[in-house]
Amino acid sequence: MTIRVGQGFDIHPFSSDPGRPLVLGGVRVDGPGLEGHSDADVVCHAVADALLGAAGLGDVGLLFPATDERWQGADSMALLALAYEQVAAKWRAVNVDCTIIAEAPPLAAFREQVEARLSAALGAPVSVKAKRGEGLGALGRQEGIACLAVALIERV
Ligand SMILES: [Zn+2]
């Protein structure tokens, strides 16, 4: 069995637009929205990067450039599906593990929903952990949300 591992990271600042929804791993979460060209779903972007990285297929920015109007306000679950479609030509996800770093809002109530949504999208177990920034740096000052992800893939 040939296996490979990839890592992903993403970060977005909170939006100044109070009407912008917060979407994490395809789940609408109570809290201020994030700024970005797409729906700014940091979890989807980090997971997609981890999968693409594992397969050696570049990254989300390369596949869906911010200069391309097609991705304006895009649903990042759709972007993740498109990215995984490329990976899935030769690989299948074994598992993905994510850590969302957010001082606020509290994410405990949404964690399992995000896991279920992403696991269903990839057909593989996705685990999600939530950490706080402990007051340190930009994340600790509640200026945005970041996500780390690792993906293990195996040759189909
Ligand atoms: Zn992003």
mmCIF file of C-alpha atoms and ligand atoms in Angstrom:
data_model
loop_
_atom_site.group_PDB
_atom_site.id
_atom_site.type_symbol
_atom_site.label_atom_id
_atom_site.label_comp_id
_atom_site.label_asym_id
_atom_site.label_seq_id
_atom_site.Cartn_x
_atom_site.Cartn_y
_atom_site.Cartn_z
ATOM 1 C CA MET A 1 0.000 0.000 0.000
ATOM 2 C CA THR A 2 1.341 3.395 -0.973
ATOM 3 C CA ILE A 3 0.405 6.122 1.474
ATOM 4 C CA ARG A 4 1.216 9.811 1.574
ATOM 5 C CA VAL A 5 0.611 12.603 4.052
ATOM 6 C CA GLY A 6 -0.133 16.301 3.483
ATOM 7 C CA GLN A 7 -0.615 19.332 5.654
ATOM 8 C CA GLY A 8 -2.802 22.375 5.177
ATOM 9 C CA PHE A 9 -3.095 25.742 6.866
ATOM 10 C CA ASP A 10 -5.482 28.633 6.345
ATOM 11 C CA ILE A 11 -6.344 31.871 8.105
ATOM 12 C CA HIS A 12 -8.952 34.590 7.449
ATOM 13 C CA PRO A 13 -9.658 37.845 9.298
ATOM 14 C CA PHE A 14 -13.112 38.599 10.658
ATOM 15 C CA SER A 15 -15.196 40.661 8.244
ATOM 16 C CA SER A 16 -16.301 44.202 9.009
ATOM 17 C CA ASP A 17 -19.603 43.312 7.300
ATOM 18 C CA PRO A 18 -21.986 42.298 10.126
ATOM 19 C CA GLY A 19 -24.257 40.500 7.657
ATOM 20 C CA ARG A 20 -21.573 38.059 6.523
ATOM 21 C CA PRO A 21 -22.193 34.483 7.792
ATOM 22 C CA LEU A 22 -19.537 32.406 9.550
ATOM 23 C CA VAL A 23 -19.109 29.075 7.763
ATOM 24 C CA LEU A 24 -16.722 26.427 9.101
ATOM 25 C CA GLY A 25 -16.435 23.066 7.382
ATOM 26 C CA GLY A 26 -19.638 23.763 5.478
ATOM 27 C CA VAL A 27 -21.572 24.388 8.688
ATOM 28 C CA ARG A 28 -23.170 27.754 9.416
ATOM 29 C CA VAL A 29 -21.867 28.711 12.866
ATOM 30 C CA ASP A 30 -23.149 31.469 15.169
ATOM 31 C CA GLY A 31 -20.568 34.269 15.177
ATOM 32 C CA PRO A 32 -19.026 37.020 13.051
ATOM 33 C CA GLY A 33 -18.232 36.098 9.435
ATOM 34 C CA LEU A 34 -14.762 35.926 7.919
ATOM 35 C CA GLU A 35 -13.402 38.084 5.113
ATOM 36 C CA GLY A 36 -12.357 36.369 1.894
ATOM 37 C CA HIS A 37 -12.911 36.011 -1.827
ATOM 38 C CA SER A 38 -15.006 32.848 -1.394
ATOM 39 C CA ASP A 39 -17.145 32.185 1.692
ATOM 40 C CA ALA A 40 -13.819 32.213 3.618
ATOM 41 C CA ASP A 41 -14.356 28.738 5.090
ATOM 42 C CA VAL A 42 -10.911 28.232 6.667
ATOM 43 C CA VAL A 43 -11.633 24.603 7.498
ATOM 44 C CA CYS A 44 -12.490 23.616 3.919
ATOM 45 C CA HIS A 45 -9.460 25.505 2.609
ATOM 46 C CA ALA A 46 -7.037 23.867 5.077
ATOM 47 C CA VAL A 47 -8.485 20.395 4.399
ATOM 48 C CA ALA A 48 -8.316 20.909 0.628
ATOM 49 C CA ASP A 49 -4.678 22.042 0.931
ATOM 50 C CA ALA A 50 -3.802 19.005 3.053
ATOM 51 C CA LEU A 51 -5.338 16.655 0.468
ATOM 52 C CA LEU A 52 -3.795 18.475 -2.508
ATOM 53 C CA GLY A 53 -0.441 18.599 -0.735
ATOM 54 C CA ALA A 54 -0.524 14.878 -0.011
ATOM 55 C CA ALA A 55 -1.184 14.172 -3.699
ATOM 56 C CA GLY A 56 1.402 16.725 -4.871
ATOM 57 C CA LEU A 57 -1.250 18.700 -6.744
ATOM 58 C CA GLY A 58 -0.518 22.242 -5.562
ATOM 59 C CA ASP A 59 -2.906 24.192 -3.376
ATOM 60 C CA VAL A 60 -6.305 25.883 -3.199
ATOM 61 C CA GLY A 61 -4.884 29.260 -4.284
ATOM 62 C CA LEU A 62 -3.488 27.674 -7.438
ATOM 63 C CA LEU A 63 -6.722 25.854 -8.300
ATOM 64 C CA PHE A 64 -9.127 28.653 -7.370
ATOM 65 C CA PRO A 65 -7.239 31.977 -7.702
ATOM 66 C CA ALA A 66 -8.760 35.006 -5.951
ATOM 67 C CA THR A 67 -8.362 36.880 -9.257
ATOM 68 C CA ASP A 68 -10.917 34.536 -10.879
ATOM 69 C CA GLU A 69 -14.477 35.875 -10.595
ATOM 70 C CA ARG A 70 -15.908 32.353 -10.770
ATOM 71 C CA TRP A 71 -14.866 31.835 -7.138
ATOM 72 C CA GLN A 72 -16.337 35.118 -5.846
ATOM 73 C CA GLY A 73 -18.487 34.158 -2.849
ATOM 74 C CA ALA A 74 -17.995 30.482 -3.729
ATOM 75 C CA ASP A 75 -19.277 27.726 -1.447
ATOM 76 C CA SER A 76 -16.024 26.236 -0.173
ATOM 77 C CA MET A 77 -17.627 22.798 0.225
ATOM 78 C CA ALA A 78 -17.947 22.861 -3.575
ATOM 79 C CA LEU A 79 -14.303 23.954 -3.893
ATOM 80 C CA LEU A 80 -13.273 21.123 -1.550
ATOM 81 C CA ALA A 81 -15.252 18.655 -3.661
ATOM 82 C CA LEU A 82 -13.548 19.923 -6.842
ATOM 83 C CA ALA A 83 -10.115 19.676 -5.214
ATOM 84 C CA TYR A 84 -10.817 16.180 -3.905
ATOM 85 C CA GLU A 85 -12.070 15.133 -7.336
ATOM 86 C CA GLN A 86 -8.564 15.818 -8.686
ATOM 87 C CA VAL A 87 -6.921 13.959 -5.800
ATOM 88 C CA ALA A 88 -9.361 11.048 -6.154
ATOM 89 C CA ALA A 89 -8.182 10.258 -9.680
ATOM 90 C CA LYS A 90 -5.292 8.377 -8.063
ATOM 91 C CA TRP A 91 -5.833 8.550 -4.301
ATOM 92 C CA ARG A 92 -8.447 8.120 -1.616
ATOM 93 C CA ALA A 93 -8.454 9.835 1.768
ATOM 94 C CA VAL A 94 -7.697 7.526 4.699
ATOM 95 C CA ASN A 95 -8.395 10.147 7.345
ATOM 96 C CA VAL A 96 -8.112 13.888 7.948
ATOM 97 C CA ASP A 97 -7.485 15.666 11.243
ATOM 98 C CA CYS A 98 -8.093 19.382 11.771
ATOM 99 C CA THR A 99 -7.495 21.944 14.480
ATOM 100 C CA ILE A 100 -9.519 25.157 14.338
ATOM 101 C CA ILE A 101 -7.873 28.000 16.250
ATOM 102 C CA ALA A 102 -10.413 30.592 17.364
ATOM 103 C CA GLU A 103 -10.601 32.684 20.512
ATOM 104 C CA ALA A 104 -14.295 33.145 19.712
ATOM 105 C CA PRO A 105 -16.983 32.090 19.012
ATOM 106 C CA PRO A 106 -17.163 28.884 21.108
ATOM 107 C CA LEU A 107 -17.086 25.956 18.680
ATOM 108 C CA ALA A 108 -17.826 22.970 20.934
ATOM 109 C CA ALA A 109 -21.497 22.920 19.915
ATOM 110 C CA PHE A 110 -20.623 22.731 16.201
ATOM 111 C CA ARG A 111 -17.636 20.360 16.263
ATOM 112 C CA GLU A 112 -19.538 17.126 15.609
ATOM 113 C CA GLN A 113 -21.627 18.719 12.850
ATOM 114 C CA VAL A 114 -18.452 19.881 11.086
ATOM 115 C CA GLU A 115 -16.932 16.414 11.438
ATOM 116 C CA ALA A 116 -20.062 14.788 9.992
ATOM 117 C CA ARG A 117 -20.275 17.227 7.069
ATOM 118 C CA LEU A 118 -16.622 16.837 6.079
ATOM 119 C CA SER A 119 -16.582 13.061 6.638
ATOM 120 C CA ALA A 120 -19.587 12.717 4.328
ATOM 121 C CA ALA A 121 -17.966 14.943 1.691
ATOM 122 C CA LEU A 122 -14.729 12.933 1.628
ATOM 123 C CA GLY A 123 -16.091 9.477 2.392
ATOM 124 C CA ALA A 124 -13.409 9.191 5.090
ATOM 125 C CA PRO A 125 -13.232 9.997 8.793
ATOM 126 C CA VAL A 126 -12.514 13.660 9.511
ATOM 127 C CA SER A 127 -11.806 14.701 13.092
ATOM 128 C CA VAL A 128 -12.083 18.316 14.209
ATOM 129 C CA LYS A 129 -10.591 19.893 17.313
ATOM 130 C CA ALA A 130 -11.117 23.437 18.537
ATOM 131 C CA LYS A 131 -8.374 25.398 20.291
ATOM 132 C CA ARG A 132 -8.285 28.926 21.646
ATOM 133 C CA GLY A 133 -5.492 31.428 21.051
ATOM 134 C CA GLU A 134 -5.093 32.048 24.799
ATOM 135 C CA GLY A 135 -5.005 35.787 24.190
ATOM 136 C CA LEU A 136 -1.777 35.561 22.175
ATOM 137 C CA GLY A 137 -1.200 37.206 18.802
ATOM 138 C CA ALA A 138 -3.806 38.080 16.179
ATOM 139 C CA LEU A 139 -5.881 34.953 16.825
ATOM 140 C CA GLY A 140 -5.842 35.597 20.561
ATOM 141 C CA ARG A 141 -7.024 39.169 19.954
ATOM 142 C CA GLN A 142 -10.039 37.753 18.057
ATOM 143 C CA GLU A 143 -8.938 39.206 14.733
ATOM 144 C CA GLY A 144 -9.684 36.039 12.783
ATOM 145 C CA ILE A 145 -9.817 32.256 12.679
ATOM 146 C CA ALA A 146 -7.159 29.787 11.498
ATOM 147 C CA CYS A 147 -7.255 26.093 10.746
ATOM 148 C CA LEU A 148 -4.566 23.408 10.532
ATOM 149 C CA ALA A 149 -5.194 20.092 8.815
ATOM 150 C CA VAL A 150 -3.321 16.899 8.022
ATOM 151 C CA ALA A 151 -4.527 14.326 5.533
ATOM 152 C CA LEU A 152 -3.428 10.760 4.964
ATOM 153 C CA ILE A 153 -4.162 9.342 1.515
ATOM 154 C CA GLU A 154 -3.619 5.935 -0.066
ATOM 155 C CA ARG A 155 -3.261 4.890 -3.696
ATOM 156 C CA VAL A 156 -6.515 3.590 -5.153
HETATM 157 ZN ZN ZN B 1 -9.015 30.447 2.801
#
